[in-house]
PDB file of C-alpha atoms and ligand atoms in Angstrom:
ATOM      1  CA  UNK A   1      18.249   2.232  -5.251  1.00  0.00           C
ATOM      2  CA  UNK A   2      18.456   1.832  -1.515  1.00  0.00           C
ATOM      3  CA  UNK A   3      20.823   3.828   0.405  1.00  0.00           C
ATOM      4  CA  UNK A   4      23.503   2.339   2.204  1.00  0.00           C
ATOM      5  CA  UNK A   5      23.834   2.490   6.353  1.00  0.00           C
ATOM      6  CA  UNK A   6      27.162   3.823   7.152  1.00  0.00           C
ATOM      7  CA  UNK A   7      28.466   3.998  11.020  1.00  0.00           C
ATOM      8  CA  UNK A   8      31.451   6.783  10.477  1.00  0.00           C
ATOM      9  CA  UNK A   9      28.597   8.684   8.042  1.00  0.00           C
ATOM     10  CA  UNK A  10      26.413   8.745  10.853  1.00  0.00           C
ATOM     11  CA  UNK A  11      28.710   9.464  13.410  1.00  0.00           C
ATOM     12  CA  UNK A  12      30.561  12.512  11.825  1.00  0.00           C
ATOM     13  CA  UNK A  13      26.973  13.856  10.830  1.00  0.00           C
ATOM     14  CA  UNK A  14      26.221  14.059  14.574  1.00  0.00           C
ATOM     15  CA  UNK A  15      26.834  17.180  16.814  1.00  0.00           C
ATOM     16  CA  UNK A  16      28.850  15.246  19.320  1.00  0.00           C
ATOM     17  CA  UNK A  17      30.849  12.916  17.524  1.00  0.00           C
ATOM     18  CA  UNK A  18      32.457  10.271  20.178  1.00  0.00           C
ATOM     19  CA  UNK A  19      29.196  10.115  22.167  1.00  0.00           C
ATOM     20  CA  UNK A  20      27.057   7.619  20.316  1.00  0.00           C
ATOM     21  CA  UNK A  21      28.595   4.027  20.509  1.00  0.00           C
ATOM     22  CA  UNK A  22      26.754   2.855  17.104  1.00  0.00           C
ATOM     23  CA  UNK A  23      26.379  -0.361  16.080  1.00  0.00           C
ATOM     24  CA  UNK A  24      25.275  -1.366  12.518  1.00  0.00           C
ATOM     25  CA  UNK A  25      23.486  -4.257  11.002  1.00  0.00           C
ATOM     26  CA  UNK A  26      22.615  -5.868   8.229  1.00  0.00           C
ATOM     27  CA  UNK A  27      19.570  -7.813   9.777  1.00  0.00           C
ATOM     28  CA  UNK A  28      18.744  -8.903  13.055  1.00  0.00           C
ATOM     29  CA  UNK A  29      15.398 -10.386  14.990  1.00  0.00           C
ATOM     30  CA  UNK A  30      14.610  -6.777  16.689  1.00  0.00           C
ATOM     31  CA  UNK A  31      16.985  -4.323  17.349  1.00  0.00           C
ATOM     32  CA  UNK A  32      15.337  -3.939  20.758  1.00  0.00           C
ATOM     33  CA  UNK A  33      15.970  -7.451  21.710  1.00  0.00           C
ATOM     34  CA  UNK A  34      19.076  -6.899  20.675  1.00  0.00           C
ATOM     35  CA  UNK A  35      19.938  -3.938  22.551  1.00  0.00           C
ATOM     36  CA  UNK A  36      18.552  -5.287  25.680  1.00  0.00           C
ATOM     37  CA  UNK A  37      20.647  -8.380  25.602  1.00  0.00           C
ATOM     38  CA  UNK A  38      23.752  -5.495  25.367  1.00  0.00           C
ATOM     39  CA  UNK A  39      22.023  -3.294  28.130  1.00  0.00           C
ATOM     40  CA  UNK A  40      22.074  -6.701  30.421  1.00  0.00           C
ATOM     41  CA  UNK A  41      26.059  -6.992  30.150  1.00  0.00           C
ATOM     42  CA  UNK A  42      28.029  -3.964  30.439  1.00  0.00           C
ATOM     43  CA  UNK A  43      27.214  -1.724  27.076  1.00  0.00           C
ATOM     44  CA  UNK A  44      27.519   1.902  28.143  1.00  0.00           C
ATOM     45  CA  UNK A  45      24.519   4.774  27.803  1.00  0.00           C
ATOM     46  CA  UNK A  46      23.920   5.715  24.261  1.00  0.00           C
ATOM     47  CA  UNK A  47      24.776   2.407  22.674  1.00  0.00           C
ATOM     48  CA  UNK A  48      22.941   2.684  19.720  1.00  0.00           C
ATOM     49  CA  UNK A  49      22.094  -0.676  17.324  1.00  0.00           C
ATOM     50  CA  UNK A  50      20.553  -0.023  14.231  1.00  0.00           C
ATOM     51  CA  UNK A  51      19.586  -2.477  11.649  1.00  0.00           C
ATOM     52  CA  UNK A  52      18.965  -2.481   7.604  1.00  0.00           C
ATOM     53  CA  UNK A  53      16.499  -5.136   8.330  1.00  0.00           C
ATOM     54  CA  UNK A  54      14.104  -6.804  11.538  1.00  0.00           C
ATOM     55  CA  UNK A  55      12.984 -10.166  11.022  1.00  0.00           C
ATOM     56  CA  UNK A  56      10.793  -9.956  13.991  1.00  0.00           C
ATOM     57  CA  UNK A  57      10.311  -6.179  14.323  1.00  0.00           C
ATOM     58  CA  UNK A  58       8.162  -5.433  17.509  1.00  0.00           C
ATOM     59  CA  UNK A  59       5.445  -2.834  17.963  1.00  0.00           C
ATOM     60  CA  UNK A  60       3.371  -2.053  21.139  1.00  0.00           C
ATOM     61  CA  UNK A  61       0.601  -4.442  22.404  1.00  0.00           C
ATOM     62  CA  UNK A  62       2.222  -7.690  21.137  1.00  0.00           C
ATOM     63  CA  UNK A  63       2.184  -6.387  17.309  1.00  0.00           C
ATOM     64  CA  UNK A  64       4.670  -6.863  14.626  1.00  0.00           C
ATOM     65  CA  UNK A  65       6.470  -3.747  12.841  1.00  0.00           C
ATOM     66  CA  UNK A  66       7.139  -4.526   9.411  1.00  0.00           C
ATOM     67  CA  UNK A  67      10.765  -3.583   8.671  1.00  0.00           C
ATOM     68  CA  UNK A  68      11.494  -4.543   5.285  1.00  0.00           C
ATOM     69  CA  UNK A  69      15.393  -4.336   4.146  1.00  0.00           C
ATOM     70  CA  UNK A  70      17.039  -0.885   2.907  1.00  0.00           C
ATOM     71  CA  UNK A  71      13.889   1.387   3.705  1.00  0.00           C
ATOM     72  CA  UNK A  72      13.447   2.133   6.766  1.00  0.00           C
ATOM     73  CA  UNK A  73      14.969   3.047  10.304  1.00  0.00           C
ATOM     74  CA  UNK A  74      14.892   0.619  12.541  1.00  0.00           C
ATOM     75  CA  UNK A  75      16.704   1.718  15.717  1.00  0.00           C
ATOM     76  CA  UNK A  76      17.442   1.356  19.467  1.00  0.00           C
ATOM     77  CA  UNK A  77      18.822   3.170  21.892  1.00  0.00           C
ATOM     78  CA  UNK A  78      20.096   2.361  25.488  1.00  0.00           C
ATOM     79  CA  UNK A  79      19.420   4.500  27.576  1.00  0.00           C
ATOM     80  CA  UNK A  80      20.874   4.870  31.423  1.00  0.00           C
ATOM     81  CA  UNK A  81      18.041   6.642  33.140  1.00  0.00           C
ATOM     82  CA  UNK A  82      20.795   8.121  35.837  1.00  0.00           C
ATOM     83  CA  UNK A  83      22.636  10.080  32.748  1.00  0.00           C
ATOM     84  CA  UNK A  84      19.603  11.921  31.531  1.00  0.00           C
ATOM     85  CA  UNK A  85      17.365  14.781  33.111  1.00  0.00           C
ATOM     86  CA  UNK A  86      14.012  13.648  31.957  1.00  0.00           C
ATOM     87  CA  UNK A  87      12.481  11.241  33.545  1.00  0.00           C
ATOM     88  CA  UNK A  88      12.485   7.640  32.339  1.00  0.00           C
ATOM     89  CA  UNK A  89       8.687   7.565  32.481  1.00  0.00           C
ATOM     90  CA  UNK A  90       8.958  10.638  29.530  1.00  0.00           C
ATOM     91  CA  UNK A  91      11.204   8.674  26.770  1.00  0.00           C
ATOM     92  CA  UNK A  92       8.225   8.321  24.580  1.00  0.00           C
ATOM     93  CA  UNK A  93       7.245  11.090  24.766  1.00  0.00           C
ATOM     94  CA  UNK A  94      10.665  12.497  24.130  1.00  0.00           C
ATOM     95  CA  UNK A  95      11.503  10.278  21.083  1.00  0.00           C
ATOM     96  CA  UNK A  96       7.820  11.142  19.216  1.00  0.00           C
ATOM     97  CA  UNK A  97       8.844  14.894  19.872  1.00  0.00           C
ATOM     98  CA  UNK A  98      12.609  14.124  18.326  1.00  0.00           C
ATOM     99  CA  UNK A  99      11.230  12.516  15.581  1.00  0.00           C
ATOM    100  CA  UNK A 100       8.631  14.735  14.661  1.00  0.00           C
ATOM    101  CA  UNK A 101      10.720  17.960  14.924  1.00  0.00           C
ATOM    102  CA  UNK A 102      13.045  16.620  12.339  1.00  0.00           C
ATOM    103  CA  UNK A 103      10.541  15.308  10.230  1.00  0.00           C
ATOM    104  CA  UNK A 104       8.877  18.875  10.146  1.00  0.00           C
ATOM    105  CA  UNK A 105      12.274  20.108   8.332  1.00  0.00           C
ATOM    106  CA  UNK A 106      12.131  16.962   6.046  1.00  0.00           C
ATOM    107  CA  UNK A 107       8.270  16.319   5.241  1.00  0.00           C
ATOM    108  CA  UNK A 108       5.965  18.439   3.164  1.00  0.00           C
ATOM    109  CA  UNK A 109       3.354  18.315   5.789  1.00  0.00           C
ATOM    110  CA  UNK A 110       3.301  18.373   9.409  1.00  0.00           C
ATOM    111  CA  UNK A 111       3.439  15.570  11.520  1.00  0.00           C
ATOM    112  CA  UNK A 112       1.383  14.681  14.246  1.00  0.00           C
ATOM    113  CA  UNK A 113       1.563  11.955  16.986  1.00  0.00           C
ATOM    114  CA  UNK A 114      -1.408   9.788  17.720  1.00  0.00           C
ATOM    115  CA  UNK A 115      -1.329   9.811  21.626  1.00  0.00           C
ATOM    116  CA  UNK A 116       0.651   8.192  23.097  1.00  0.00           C
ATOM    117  CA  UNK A 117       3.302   7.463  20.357  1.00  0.00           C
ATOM    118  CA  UNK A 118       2.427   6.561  17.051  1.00  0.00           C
ATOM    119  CA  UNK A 119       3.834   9.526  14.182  1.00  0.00           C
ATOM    120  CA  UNK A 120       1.493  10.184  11.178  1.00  0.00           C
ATOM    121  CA  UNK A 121       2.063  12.184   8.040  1.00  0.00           C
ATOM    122  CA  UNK A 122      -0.893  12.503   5.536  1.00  0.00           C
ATOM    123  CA  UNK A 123      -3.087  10.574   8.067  1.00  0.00           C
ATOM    124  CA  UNK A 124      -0.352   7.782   7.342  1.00  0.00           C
ATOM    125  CA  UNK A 125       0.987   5.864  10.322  1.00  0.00           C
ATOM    126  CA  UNK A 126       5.055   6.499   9.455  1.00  0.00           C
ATOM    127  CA  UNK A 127       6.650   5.723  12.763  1.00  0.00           C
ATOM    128  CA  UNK A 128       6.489   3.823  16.115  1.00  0.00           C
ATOM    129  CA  UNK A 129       7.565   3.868  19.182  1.00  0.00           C
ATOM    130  CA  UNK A 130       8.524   0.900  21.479  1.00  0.00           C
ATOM    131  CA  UNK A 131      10.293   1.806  24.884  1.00  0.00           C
ATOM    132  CA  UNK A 132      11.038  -0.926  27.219  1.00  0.00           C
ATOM    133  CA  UNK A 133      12.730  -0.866  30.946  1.00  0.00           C
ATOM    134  CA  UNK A 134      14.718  -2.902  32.013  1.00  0.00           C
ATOM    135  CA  UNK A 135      15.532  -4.169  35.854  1.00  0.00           C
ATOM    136  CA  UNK A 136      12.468  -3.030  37.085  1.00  0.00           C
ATOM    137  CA  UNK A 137      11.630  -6.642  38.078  1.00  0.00           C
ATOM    138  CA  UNK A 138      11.991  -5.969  41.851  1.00  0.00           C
ATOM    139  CA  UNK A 139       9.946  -3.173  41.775  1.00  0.00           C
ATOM    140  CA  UNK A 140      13.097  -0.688  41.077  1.00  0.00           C
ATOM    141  CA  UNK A 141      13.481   1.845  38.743  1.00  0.00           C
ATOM    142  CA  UNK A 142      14.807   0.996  35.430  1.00  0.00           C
ATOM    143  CA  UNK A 143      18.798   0.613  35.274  1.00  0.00           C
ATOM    144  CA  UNK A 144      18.232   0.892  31.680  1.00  0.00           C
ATOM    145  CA  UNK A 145      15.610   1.979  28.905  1.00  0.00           C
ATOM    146  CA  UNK A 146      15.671   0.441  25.544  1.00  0.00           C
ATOM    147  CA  UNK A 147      13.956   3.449  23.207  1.00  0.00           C
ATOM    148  CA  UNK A 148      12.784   1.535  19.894  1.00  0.00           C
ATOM    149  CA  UNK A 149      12.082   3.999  16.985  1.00  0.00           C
ATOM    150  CA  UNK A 150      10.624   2.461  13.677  1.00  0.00           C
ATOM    151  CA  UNK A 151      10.336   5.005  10.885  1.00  0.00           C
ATOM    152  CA  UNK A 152       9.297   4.024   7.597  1.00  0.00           C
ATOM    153  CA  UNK A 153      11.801   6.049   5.070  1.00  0.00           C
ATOM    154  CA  UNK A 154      10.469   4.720   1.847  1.00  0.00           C
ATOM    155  CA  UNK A 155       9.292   1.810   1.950  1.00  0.00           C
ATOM    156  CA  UNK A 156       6.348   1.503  -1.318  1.00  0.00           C
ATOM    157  CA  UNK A 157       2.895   1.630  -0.392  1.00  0.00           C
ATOM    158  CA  UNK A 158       2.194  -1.460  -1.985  1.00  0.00           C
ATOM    159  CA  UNK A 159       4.516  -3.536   0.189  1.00  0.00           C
ATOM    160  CA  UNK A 160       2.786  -3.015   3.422  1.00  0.00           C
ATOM    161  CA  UNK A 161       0.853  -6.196   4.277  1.00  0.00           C
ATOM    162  CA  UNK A 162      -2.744  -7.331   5.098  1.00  0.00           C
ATOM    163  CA  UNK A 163      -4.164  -4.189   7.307  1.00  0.00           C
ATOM    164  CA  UNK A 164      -1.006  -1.987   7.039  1.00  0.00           C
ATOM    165  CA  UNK A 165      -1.490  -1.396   3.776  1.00  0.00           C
ATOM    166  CA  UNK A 166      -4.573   0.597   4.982  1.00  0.00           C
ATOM    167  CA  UNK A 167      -2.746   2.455   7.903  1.00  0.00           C
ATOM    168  CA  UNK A 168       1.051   2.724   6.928  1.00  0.00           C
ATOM    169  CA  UNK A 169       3.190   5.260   4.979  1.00  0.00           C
ATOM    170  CA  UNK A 170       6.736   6.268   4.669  1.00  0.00           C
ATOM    171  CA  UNK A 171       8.002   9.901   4.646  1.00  0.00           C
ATOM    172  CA  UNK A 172       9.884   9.924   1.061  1.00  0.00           C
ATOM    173  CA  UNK A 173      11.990  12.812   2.136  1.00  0.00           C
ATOM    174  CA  UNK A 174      13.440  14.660  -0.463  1.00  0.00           C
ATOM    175  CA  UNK A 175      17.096  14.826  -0.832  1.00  0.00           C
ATOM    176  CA  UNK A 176      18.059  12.863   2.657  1.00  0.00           C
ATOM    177  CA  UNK A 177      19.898   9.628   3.458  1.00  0.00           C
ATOM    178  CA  UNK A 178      18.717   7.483   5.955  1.00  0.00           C
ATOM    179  CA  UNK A 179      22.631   8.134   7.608  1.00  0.00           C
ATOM    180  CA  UNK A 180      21.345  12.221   7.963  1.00  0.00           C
ATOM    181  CA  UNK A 181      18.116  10.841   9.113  1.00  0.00           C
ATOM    182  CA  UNK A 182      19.480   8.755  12.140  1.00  0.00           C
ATOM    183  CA  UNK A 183      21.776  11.407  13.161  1.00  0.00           C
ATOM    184  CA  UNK A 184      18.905  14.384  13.678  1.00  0.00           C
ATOM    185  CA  UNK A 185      17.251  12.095  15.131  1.00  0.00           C
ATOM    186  CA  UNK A 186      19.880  11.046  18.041  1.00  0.00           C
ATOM    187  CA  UNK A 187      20.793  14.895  18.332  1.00  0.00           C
ATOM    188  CA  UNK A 188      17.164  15.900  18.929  1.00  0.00           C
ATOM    189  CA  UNK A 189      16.618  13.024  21.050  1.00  0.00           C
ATOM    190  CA  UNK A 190      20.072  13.830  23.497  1.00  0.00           C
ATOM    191  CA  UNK A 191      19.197  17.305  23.282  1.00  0.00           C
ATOM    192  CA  UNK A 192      15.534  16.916  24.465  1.00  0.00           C
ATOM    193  CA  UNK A 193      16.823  14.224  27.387  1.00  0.00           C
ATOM    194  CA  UNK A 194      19.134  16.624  28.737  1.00  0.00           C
ATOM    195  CA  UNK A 195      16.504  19.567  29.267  1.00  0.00           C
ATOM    196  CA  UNK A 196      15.198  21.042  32.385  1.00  0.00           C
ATOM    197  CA  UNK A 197      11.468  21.358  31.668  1.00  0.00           C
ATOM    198  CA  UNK A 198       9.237  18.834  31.383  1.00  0.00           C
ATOM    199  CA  UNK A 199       6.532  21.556  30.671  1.00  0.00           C
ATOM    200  CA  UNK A 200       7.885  22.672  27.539  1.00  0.00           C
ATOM    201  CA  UNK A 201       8.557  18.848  26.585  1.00  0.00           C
ATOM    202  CA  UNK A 202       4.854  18.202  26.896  1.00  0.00           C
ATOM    203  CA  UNK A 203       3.768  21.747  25.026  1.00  0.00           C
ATOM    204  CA  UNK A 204       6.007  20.988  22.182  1.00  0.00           C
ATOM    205  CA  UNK A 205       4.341  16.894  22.482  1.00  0.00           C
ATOM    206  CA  UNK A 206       1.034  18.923  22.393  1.00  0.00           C
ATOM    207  CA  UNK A 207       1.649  21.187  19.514  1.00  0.00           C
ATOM    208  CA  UNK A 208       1.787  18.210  17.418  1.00  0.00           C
ATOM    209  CA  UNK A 209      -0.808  16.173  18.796  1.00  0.00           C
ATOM    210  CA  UNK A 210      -3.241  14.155  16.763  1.00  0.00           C
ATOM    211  CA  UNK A 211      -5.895  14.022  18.933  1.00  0.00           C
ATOM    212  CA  UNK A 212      -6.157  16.805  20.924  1.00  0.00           C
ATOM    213  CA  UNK A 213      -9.739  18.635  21.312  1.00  0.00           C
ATOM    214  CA  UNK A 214     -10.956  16.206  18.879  1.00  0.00           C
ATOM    215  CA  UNK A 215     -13.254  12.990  19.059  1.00  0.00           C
ATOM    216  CA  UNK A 216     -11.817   9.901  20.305  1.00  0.00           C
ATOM    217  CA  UNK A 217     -12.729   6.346  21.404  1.00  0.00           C
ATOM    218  CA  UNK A 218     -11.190   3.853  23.806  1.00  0.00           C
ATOM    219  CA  UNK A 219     -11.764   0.884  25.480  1.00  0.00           C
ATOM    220  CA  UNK A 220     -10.454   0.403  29.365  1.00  0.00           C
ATOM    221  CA  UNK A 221     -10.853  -2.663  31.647  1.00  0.00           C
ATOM    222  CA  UNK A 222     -13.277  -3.840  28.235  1.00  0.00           C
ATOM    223  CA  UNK A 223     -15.661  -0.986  28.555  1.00  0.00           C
ATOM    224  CA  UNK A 224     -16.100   1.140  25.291  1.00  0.00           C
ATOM    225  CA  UNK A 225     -15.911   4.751  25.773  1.00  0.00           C
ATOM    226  CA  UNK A 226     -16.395   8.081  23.695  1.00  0.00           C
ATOM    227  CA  UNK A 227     -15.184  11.164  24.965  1.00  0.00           C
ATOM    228  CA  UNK A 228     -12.837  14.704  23.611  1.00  0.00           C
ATOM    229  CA  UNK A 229      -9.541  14.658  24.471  1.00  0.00           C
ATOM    230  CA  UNK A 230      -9.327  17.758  26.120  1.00  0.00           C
ATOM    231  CA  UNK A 231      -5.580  17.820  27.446  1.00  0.00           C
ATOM    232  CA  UNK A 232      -2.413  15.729  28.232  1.00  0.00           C
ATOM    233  CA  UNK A 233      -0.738  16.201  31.291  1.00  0.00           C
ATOM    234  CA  UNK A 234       2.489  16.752  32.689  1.00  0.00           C
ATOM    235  CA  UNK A 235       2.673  12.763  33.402  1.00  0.00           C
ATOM    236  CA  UNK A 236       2.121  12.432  29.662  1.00  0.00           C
ATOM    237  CA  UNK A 237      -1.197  11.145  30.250  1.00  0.00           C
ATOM    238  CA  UNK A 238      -4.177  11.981  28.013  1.00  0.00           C
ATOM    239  CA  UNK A 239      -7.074  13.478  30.013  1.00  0.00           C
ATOM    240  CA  UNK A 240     -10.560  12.821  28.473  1.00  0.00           C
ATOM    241  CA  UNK A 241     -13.766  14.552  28.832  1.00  0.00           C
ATOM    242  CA  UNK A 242     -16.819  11.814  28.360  1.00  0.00           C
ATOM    243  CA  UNK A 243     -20.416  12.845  26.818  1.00  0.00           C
ATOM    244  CA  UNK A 244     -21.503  13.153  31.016  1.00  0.00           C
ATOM    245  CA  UNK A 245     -18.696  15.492  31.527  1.00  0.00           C
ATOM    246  CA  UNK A 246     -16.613  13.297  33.917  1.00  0.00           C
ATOM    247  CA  UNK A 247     -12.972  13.115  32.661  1.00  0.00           C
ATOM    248  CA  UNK A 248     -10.853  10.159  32.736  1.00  0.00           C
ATOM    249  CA  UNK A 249      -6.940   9.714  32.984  1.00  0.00           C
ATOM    250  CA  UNK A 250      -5.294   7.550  30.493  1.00  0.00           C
ATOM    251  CA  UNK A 251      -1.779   6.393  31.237  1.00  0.00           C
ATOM    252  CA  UNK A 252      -1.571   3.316  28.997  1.00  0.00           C
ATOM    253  CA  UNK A 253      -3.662   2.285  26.217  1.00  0.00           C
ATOM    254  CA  UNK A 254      -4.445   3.238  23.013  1.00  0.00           C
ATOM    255  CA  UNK A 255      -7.313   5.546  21.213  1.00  0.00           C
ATOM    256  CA  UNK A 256      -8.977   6.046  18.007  1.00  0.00           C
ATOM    257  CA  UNK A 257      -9.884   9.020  16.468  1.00  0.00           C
ATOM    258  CA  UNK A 258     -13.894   9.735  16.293  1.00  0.00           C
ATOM    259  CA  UNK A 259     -15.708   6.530  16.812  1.00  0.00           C
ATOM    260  CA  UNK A 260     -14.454   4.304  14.488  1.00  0.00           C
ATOM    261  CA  UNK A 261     -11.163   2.121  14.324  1.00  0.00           C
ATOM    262  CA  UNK A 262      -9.693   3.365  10.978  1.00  0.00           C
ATOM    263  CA  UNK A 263      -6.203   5.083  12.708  1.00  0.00           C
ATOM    264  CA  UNK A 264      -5.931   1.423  14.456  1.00  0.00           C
TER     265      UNK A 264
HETATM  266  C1  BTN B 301       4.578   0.394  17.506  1.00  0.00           C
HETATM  267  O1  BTN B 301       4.280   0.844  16.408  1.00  0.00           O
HETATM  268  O2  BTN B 301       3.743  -0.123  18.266  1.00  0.00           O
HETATM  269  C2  BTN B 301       6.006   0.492  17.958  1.00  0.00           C
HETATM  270  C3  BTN B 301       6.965   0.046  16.886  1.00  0.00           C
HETATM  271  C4  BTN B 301       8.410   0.096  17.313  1.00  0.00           C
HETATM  272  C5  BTN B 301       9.302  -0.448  16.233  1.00  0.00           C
HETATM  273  C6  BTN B 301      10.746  -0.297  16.542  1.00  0.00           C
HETATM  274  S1  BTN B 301      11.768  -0.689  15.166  1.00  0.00           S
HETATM  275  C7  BTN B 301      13.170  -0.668  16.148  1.00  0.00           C
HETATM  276  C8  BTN B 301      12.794  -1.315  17.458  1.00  0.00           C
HETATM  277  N1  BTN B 301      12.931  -2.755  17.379  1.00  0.00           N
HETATM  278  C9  BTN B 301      11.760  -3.379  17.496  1.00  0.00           C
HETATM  279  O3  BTN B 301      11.592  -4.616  17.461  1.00  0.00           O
HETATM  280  N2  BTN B 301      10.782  -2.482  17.671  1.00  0.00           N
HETATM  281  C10 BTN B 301      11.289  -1.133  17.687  1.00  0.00           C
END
């Protein structure tokens, strides 16, 4: 039996109940696309659109995100990068830490983010990130960030398709509605935008890191590359040590862990 999304549920389960303009529903395209067609009128900071169901759910790097009906969270938020402290360059950052500290009170084990933003439990992909700017077209800073969050609730194992089915989980937490889900999630995530210190943003991102000090592989500009992922930086980016001891700065891109694809 699939819980039900309620907007007043969610709101009054929030810390600051009139902030969050939510807006709930039953199945759209991608909530991103959604929200950014809302961002381009006049749809105020923390406009939040979430959705029982994505026909067209987007990931990173052109992929789909499978968001089947009733079991997951598919949500995004509009963000106006003048209302916040951190940086717009650190929203990804800042939702995979939101998400993961509330999944560390609702999970048996810990989570851990696969630089730069993909959130595993039990070595099980559960949750991606998609942020996208908007108005940086003339080479301005973003008027607006769209922060995508997909988080598989419980959706089965045996209804992830083709290679997902391989990678994918859900979180089956115990005794939670998706409604208390969404609003930790939004708290942690206003909470974390509206602090000083970037530092402790990125030691917190650290603490549940995936990948650091371990084996990793990459391509860049269609090289192959092996290397340790010794630290990430204050930009977010993930510094890499290679078998010569030269280290390289990743801002974009993704990684696998040791030197096979398996966490791709
Ligand atoms: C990834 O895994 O590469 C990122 C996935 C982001 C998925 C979320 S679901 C809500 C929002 N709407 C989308 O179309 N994508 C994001």
């Amino acid at each position: 039996m699939h819980d039900i999304l309620l907007k007043e549920q969610i709101l009054s389960l929030t810390k600051k109940q009139n902030f969050f303009n939510l807006i709930i529903l039953k199945t759209v395209n991608s909530t991103n696309s959604y929200a950014k067609e809302l961002a381009r009128g006049s749809s105020p900071h923390a406009t939040v659109v979430v959705a029982d169901e994505q026909t067209n759910g987007r990931g990173r790097l052109g992929r789909e995100f499978f968001s089947p009906e009733g079991t997951g969270i598919y949500m995004s938020i509009i963000l106006k990068p003048n209302e916040i402290k951190i940086p717009s360059s650190h929203l990804t950052i800042t939702a995979g830490v939101a998400v993961c500290r509330v999944l560390s009170n609702v999970c048996d084990s810990y989570p851990r983010i696969k630089w730069v933003n993909d959130v595993f439990v039990n070595e099980k992909k559960v949750c991606g990130i998609l942020a996208e700017g908007l108005g940086q077209e003339t080479g301005n800073n973003p008027h607006s960030v769209i922060l995508g969050i997909g988080l598989n609730v419980s959706t089965p194992s045996d209804i992830f398709p083709g290679k997902l089915s391989k990678l994918a989980g859900s979180v089956f937490p115990k005794s939670i509605s998706r409604n208390e889900l969404i609003a930790k999630i939004l708290d942690e995530l206003d909470s974390l935008c509206n602090s000083e210190s970037i530092d402790r943003l990125i030691s917190e991102y650290k603490r549940y890191s995936l990948i650091l000090n371990k084996n990793i592989s990459f391509t860049k500009d269609g090289k192959a590359y092996v290397g340790v992922a010794v630290d990430i930086n204050n930009e977010g980016n993930l510094v890499v040590e290679l078998d010569d001891k030269q280290k390289m700065i990743l801002s974009s891109g993704e990684v696998s862990l040791g030197s096979s694809n398996f966490l791709n």
